[in-house]
Tab-separated table of C-alpha atoms and ligand atoms in Angstrom:
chain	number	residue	atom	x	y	z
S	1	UNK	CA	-13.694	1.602	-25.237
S	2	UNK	CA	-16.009	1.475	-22.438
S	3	UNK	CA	-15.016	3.910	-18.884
S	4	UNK	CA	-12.794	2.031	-16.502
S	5	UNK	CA	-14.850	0.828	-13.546
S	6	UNK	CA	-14.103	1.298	-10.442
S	7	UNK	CA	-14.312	-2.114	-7.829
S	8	UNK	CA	-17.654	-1.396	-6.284
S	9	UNK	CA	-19.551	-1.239	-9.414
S	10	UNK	CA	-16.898	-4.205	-10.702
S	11	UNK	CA	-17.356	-6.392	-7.741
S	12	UNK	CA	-20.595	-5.562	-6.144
S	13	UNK	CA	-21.581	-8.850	-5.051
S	14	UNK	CA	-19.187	-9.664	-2.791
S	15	UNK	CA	-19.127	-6.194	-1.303
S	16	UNK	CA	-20.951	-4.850	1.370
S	17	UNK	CA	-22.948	-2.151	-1.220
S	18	UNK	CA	-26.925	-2.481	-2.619
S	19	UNK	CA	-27.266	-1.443	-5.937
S	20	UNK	CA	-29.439	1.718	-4.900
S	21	UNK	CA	-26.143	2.919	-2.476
S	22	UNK	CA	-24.225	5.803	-3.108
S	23	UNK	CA	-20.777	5.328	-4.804
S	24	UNK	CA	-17.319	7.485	-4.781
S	25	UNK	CA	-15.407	6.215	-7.216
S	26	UNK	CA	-12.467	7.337	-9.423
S	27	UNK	CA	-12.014	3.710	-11.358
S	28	UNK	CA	-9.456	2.591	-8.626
S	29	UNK	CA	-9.048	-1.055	-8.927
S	30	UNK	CA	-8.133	-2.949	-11.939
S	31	UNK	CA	-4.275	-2.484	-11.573
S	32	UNK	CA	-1.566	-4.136	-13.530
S	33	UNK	CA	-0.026	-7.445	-13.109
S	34	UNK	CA	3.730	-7.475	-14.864
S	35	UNK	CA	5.873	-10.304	-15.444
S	36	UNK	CA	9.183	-9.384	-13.909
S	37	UNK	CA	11.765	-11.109	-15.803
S	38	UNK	CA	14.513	-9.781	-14.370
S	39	UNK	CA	14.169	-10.708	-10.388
S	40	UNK	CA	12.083	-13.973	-11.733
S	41	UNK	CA	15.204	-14.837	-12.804
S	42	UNK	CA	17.105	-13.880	-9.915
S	43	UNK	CA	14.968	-15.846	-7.508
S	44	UNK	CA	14.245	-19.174	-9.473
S	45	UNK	CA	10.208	-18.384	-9.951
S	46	UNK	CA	8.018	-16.843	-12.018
S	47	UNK	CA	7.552	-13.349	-10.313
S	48	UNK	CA	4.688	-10.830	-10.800
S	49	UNK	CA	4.746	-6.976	-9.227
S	50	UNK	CA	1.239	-6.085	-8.572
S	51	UNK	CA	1.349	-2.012	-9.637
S	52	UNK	CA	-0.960	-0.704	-7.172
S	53	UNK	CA	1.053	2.427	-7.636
S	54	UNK	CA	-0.997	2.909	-10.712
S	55	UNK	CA	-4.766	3.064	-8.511
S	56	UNK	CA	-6.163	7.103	-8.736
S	57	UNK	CA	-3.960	8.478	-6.106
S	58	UNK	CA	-0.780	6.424	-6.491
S	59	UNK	CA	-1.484	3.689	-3.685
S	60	UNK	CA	-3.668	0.771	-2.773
S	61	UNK	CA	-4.892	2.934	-0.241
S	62	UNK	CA	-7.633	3.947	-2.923
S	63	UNK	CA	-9.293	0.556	-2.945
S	64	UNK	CA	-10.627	0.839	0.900
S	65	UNK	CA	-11.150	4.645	0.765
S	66	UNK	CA	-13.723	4.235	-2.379
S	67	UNK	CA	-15.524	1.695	-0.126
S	68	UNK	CA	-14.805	3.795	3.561
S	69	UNK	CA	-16.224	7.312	1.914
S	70	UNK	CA	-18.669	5.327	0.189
S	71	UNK	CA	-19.791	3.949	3.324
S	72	UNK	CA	-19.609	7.212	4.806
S	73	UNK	CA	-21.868	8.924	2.583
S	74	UNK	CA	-24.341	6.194	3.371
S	75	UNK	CA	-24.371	6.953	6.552
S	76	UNK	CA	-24.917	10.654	6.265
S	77	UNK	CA	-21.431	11.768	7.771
S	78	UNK	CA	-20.643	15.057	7.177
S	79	UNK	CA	-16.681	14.565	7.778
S	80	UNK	CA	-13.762	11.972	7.296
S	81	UNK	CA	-10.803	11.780	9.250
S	82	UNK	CA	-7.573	9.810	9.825
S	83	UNK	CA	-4.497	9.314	11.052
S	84	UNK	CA	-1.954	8.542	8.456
S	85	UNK	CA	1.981	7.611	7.354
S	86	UNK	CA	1.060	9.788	4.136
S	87	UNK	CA	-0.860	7.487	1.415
S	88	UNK	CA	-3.923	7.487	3.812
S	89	UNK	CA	-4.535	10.682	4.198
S	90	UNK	CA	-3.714	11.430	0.091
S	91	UNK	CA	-6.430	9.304	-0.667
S	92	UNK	CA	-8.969	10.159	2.164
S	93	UNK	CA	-8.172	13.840	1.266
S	94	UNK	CA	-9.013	12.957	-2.391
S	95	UNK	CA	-12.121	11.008	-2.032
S	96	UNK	CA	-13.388	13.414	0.293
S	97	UNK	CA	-13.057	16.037	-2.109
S	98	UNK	CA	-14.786	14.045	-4.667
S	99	UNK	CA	-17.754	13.301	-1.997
S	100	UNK	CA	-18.241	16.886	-0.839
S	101	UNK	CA	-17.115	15.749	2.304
S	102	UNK	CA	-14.647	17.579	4.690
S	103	UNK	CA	-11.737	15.854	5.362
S	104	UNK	CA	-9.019	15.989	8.436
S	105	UNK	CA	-5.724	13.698	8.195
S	106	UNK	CA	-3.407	13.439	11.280
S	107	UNK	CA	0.480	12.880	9.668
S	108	UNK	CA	3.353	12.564	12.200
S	109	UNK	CA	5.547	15.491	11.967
S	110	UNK	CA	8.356	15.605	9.923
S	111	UNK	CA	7.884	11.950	8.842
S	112	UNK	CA	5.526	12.263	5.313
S	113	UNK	CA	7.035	11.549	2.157
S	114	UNK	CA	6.540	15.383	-0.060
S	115	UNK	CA	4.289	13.897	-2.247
S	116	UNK	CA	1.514	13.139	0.157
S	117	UNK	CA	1.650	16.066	1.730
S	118	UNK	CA	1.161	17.700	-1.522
S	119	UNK	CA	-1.549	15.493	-2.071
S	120	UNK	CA	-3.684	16.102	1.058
S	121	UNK	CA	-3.173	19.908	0.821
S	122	UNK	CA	-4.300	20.130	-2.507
S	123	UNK	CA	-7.278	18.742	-2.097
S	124	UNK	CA	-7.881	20.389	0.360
S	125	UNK	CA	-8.210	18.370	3.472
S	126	UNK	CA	-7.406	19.832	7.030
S	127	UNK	CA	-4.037	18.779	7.114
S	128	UNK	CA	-2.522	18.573	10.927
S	129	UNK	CA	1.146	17.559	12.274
S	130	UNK	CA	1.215	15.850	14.978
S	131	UNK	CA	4.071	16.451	17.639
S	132	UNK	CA	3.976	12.407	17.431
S	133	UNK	CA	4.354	9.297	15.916
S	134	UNK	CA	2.035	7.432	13.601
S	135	UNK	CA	0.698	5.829	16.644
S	136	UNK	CA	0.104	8.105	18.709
S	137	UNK	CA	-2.261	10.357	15.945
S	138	UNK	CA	-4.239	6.695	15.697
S	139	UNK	CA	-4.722	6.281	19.317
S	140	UNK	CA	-6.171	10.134	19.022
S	141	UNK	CA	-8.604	9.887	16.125
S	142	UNK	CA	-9.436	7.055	17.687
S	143	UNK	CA	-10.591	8.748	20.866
S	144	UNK	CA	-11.311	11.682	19.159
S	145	UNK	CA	-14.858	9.923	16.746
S	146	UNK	CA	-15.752	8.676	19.981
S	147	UNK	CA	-16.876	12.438	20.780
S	148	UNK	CA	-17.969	13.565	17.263
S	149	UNK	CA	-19.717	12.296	14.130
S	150	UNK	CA	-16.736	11.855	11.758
S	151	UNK	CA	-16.233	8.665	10.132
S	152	UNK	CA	-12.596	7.269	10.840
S	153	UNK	CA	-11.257	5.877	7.842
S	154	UNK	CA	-8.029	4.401	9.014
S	155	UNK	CA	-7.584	0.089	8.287
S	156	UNK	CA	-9.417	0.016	11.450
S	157	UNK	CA	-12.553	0.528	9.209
S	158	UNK	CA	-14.002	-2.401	8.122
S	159	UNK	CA	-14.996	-1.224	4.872
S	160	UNK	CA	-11.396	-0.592	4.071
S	161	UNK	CA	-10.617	-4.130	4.129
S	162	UNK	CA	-13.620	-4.493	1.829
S	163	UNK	CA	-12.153	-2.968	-0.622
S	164	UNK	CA	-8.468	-3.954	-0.005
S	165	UNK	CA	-9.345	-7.698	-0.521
S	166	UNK	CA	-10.367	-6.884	-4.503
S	167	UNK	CA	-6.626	-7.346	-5.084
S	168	UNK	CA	-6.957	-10.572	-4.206
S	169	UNK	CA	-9.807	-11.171	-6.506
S	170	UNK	CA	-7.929	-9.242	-9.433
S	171	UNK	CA	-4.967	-11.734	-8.885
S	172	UNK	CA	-7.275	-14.980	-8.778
S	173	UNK	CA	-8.445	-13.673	-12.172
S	174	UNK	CA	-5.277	-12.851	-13.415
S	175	UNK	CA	-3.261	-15.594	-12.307
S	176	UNK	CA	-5.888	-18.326	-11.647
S	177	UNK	CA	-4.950	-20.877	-9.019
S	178	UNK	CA	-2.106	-20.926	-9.964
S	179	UNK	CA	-0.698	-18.535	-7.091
S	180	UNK	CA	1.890	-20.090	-4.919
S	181	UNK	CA	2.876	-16.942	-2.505
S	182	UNK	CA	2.037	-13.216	-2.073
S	183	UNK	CA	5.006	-10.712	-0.938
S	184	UNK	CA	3.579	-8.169	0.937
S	185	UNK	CA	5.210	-4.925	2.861
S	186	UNK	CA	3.505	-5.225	6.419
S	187	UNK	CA	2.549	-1.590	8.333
S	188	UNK	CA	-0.706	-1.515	10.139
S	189	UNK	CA	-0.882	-4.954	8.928
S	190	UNK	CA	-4.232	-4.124	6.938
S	191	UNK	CA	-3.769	-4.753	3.673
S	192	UNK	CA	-2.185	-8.110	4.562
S	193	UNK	CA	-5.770	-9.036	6.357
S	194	UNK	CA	-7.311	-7.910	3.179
S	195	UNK	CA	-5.772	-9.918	0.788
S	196	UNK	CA	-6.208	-13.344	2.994
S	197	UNK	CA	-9.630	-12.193	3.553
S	198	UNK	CA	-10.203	-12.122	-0.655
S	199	UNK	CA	-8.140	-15.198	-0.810
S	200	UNK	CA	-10.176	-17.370	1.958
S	201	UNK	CA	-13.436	-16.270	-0.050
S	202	UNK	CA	-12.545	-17.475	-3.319
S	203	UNK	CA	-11.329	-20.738	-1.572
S	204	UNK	CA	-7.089	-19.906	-2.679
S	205	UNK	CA	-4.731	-19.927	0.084
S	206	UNK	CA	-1.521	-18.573	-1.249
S	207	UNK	CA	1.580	-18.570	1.007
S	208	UNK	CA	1.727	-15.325	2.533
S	209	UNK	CA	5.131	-13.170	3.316
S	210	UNK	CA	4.676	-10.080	4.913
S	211	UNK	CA	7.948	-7.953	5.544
S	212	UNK	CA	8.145	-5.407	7.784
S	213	UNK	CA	11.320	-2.997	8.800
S	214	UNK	CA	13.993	-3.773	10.582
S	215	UNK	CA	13.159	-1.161	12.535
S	216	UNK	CA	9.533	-0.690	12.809
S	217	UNK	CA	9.315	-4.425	12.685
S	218	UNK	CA	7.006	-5.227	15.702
S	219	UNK	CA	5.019	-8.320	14.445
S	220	UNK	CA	8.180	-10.206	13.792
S	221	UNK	CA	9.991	-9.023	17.437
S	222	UNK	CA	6.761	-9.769	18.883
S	223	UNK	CA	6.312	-6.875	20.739
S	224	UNK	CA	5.179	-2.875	20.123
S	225	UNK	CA	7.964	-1.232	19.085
S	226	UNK	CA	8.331	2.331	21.022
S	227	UNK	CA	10.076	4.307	17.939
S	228	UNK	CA	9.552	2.921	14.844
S	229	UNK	CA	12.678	3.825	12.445
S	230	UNK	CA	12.909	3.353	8.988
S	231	UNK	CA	13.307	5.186	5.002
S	232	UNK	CA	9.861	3.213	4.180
S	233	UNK	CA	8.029	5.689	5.866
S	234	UNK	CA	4.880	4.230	4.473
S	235	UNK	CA	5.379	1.527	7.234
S	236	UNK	CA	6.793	3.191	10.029
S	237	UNK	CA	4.784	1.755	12.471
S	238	UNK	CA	5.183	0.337	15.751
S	239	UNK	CA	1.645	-1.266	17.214
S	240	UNK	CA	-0.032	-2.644	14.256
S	241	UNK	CA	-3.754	-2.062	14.741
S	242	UNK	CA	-4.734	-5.331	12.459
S	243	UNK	CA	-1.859	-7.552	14.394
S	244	UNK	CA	-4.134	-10.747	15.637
S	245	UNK	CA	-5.592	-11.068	12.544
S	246	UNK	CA	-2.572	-10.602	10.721
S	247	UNK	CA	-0.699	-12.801	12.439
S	248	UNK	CA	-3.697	-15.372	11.994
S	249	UNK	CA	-3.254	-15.123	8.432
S	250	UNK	CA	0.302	-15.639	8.298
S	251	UNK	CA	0.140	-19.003	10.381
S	252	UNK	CA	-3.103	-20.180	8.090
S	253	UNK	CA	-1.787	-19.845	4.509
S	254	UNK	CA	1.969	-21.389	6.146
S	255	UNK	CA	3.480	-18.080	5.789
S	256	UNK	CA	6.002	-16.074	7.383
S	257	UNK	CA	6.561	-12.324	8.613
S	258	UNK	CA	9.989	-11.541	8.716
S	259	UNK	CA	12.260	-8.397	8.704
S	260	UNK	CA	14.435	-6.529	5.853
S	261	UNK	CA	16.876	-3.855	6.447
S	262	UNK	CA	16.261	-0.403	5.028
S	263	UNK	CA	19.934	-0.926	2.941
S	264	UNK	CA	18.207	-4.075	1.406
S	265	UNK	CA	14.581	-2.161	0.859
S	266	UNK	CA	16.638	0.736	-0.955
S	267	UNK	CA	19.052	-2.462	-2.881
S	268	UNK	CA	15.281	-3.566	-3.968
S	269	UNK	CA	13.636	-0.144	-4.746
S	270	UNK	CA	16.994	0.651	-7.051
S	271	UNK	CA	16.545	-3.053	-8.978
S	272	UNK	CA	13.140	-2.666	-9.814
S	273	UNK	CA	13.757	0.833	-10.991
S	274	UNK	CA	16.837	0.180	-12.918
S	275	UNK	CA	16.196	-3.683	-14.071
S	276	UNK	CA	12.424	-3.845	-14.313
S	277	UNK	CA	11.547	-0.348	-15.190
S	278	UNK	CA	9.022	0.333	-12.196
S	279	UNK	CA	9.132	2.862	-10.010
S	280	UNK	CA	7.665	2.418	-6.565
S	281	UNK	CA	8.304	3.644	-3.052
S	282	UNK	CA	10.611	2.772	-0.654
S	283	UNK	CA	7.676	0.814	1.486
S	284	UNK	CA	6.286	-1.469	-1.317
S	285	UNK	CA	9.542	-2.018	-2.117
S	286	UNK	CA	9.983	-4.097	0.971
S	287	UNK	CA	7.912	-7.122	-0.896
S	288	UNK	CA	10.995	-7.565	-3.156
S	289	UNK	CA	13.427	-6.962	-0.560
S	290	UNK	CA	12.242	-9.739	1.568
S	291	UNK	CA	11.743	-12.238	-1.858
S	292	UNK	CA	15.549	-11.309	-2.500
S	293	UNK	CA	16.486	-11.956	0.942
S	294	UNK	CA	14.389	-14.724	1.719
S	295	UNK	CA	13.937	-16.737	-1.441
S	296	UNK	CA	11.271	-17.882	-2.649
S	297	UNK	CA	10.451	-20.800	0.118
S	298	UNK	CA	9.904	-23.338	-2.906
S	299	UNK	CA	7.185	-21.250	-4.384
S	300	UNK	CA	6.783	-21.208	-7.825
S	301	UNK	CA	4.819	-18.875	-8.895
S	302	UNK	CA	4.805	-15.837	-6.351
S	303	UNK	CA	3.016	-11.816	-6.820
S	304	UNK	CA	4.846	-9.174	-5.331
S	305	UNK	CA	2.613	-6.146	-3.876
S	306	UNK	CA	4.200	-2.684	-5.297
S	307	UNK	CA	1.764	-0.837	-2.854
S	308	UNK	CA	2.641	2.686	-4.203
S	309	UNK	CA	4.166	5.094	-6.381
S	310	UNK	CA	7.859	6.025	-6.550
S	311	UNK	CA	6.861	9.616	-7.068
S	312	UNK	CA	5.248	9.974	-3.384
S	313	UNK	CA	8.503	10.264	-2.216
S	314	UNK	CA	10.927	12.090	-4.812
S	315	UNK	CA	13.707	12.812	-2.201
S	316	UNK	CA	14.301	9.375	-1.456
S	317	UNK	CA	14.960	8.550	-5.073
S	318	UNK	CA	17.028	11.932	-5.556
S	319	UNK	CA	19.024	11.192	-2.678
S	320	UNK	CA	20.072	8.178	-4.136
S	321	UNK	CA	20.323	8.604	-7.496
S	322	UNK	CA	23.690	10.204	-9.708
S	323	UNK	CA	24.028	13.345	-10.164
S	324	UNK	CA	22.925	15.066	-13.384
S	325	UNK	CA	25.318	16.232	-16.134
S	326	UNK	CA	25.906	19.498	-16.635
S	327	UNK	CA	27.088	20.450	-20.473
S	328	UNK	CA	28.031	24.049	-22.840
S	329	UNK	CA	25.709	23.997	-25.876
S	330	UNK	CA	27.829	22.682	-28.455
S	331	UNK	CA	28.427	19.566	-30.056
S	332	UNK	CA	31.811	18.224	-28.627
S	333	UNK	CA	30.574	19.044	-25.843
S	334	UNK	CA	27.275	17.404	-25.828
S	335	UNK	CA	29.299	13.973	-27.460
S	336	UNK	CA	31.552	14.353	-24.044
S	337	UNK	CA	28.484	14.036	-21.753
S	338	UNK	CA	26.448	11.621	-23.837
S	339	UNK	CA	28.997	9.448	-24.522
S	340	UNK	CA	31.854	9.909	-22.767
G	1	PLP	C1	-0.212	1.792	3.917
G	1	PLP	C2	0.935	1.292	3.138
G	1	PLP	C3	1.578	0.070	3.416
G	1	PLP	C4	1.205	-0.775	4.581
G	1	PLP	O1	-0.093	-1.295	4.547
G	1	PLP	P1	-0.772	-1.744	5.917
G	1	PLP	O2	-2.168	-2.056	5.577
G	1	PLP	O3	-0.630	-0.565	6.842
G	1	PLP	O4	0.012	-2.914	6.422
G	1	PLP	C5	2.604	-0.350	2.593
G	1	PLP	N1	3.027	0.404	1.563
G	1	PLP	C6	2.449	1.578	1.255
G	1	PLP	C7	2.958	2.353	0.109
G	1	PLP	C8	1.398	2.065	2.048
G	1	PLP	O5	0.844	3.248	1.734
């Protein structure tokens, strides 16, 4: 079997990379597509979970990074920095790693699932807390390159997009044109960008639902929202920094941005666990939320974006979950707690 590819190599044409540029790649890309029979049935369509949980890192977030460090090499930086809900700065810490690269992520305090911490320390990225929210550390960096040659790699960074739109392309191959509506959680309102950007240049124009939290839900109040709340904390945000062109792409593919409570994220993130057998985080969980809530708007066929692994954020799922049972090593004992 040949080495999995990662999306530069696999999509080089309609990238922004020559053949002679340097690549920093760990095979991201290329993520499954799974029938999901169990909420397909609940909603009335065929449904499909996109597991971008599954990418090198255990979010989307690797598809831009391999093209923003990429890019970054190119351009002879020396550093790589970013302000970040957690996923951001796993996968900028990563790639920078892999590049030689320093690397600096910005996290709000208090506010970053353990596993992405975990992630950026280990590989060994400056990691600073911010007395601040997720906005206020993006408003900084982005003062901050203005002084000093680091390349930002927040969704601000066009290359990120670049890469974030190849999961539109995977789905067009996957699914042909047969694609009827995307569910999509909604943060910095990026990745939403990126997929309508990969849509609008293979000529598809899937319906697109982006769902943000009820409360960190500023595209759907229609104003900045001051303290963004919510257990996704992949998408606590409250001033998206892609919000025009988000907004653009909800109104051209006849979608929708709408709002899901976090009791109805966590309702989702437990059904998919429990009824479909995929674990993903309380953020990308906010895709099926909304489909659950929402319905499927006469869609037939609709993919749901998982946008990252259940095990970035452990104590969300322990909190939730039953307790374990405890049992004396002997055999009546052991029938008691298996099947009693
Ligand atoms: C970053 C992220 C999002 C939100 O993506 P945006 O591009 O900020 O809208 C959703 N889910 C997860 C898991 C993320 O890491």
């Amino acid at each position: 079997m040949s080495a999995r590819v990662g999306l530069i190599e696999r999509f080089r044409e309609r990238l922004p990379f020559g053949p002679d540029d340097p690549v920093v790649s760990m095979g991201e890309g290329s993520t499954p597509l799974v029938e999901a029979r169990a909420l397909s049935e609940r909603v009335g369509a065929r449904v499909w979970l996109k597991l971008e949980g599954l990418n090198p890192t255990g979010s989307f977030k690797d598809r831009g990074m391999c093209c923003a460090v990429s890019a970054a090499v190119r351009e002879g930086s020396e550093a790589v920095i970013c302000a970040s809900t957690g996923n951001t700065a796993a996968s900028a810490a990563a790639y920078a790693a892999r590049a030689g690269l320093r690397g600096a992520v910005i996290v709000p305090e208090g506010k970053i699932a353990t596993g992405k911490l975990a992630q950026a320390l280990v590989h060994g990225a400056r990691v600073v807390v911010l007395h601040g929210n997720f906005d206020d550390a993006l408003r900084l960096v982005r003062e901050l390159v203005e002084h000093h040659p680091i390349s930002l790699v927040n969704s601000v960074n066009d290359y990120r997009l670049e890469g974030q739109k190849t999961a539109a392309f995977e789905l067009v191959e996957n699914l042909g044109g047969d694609l009827d509506g995307l569910c999509i959680p909604v943060g910095n309102a990026g990745n939403v960008t990126a997929y309508w950007k990969g849509f609008q240049e293979l000529d598809r124009s899937p319906r697109l639902f982006g769902f943000q939290a009820e409360g960190a839900a500023p595209l759907v109040l229609g104003a900045p929202v001051a303290q963004p709340e919510t257990v996704a904390s992949a998408i606590r945000i409250g001033n998206p920094a892609r919000w025009e062109e988000a907004m653009a792409a909800f109104t051209a593919s006849r979608g929708e941005v709408r709002a899901v409570s976090d009791a109805e994220i966590l309702d989702a993130y437990a059904f998919l666990a429990q009824r479909e057998g995929v674990f993903c985080e309380p953020a990308s969980a906010a895709s099926v939320a909304g489909l659950l809530k929402y319905g499927a708007g006469g869609c037939e066929r609709i993919a749901c974006v998982l946008t990252g692994h259940g095990l970035k954020d452990p104590q969300t799922a322990l909190d939730r979950a039953g307790g374990v049972i405890p049992c004396e090593p002997d055999l009546a004992a052991l029938e008691r707690a298996v099947l009693g």
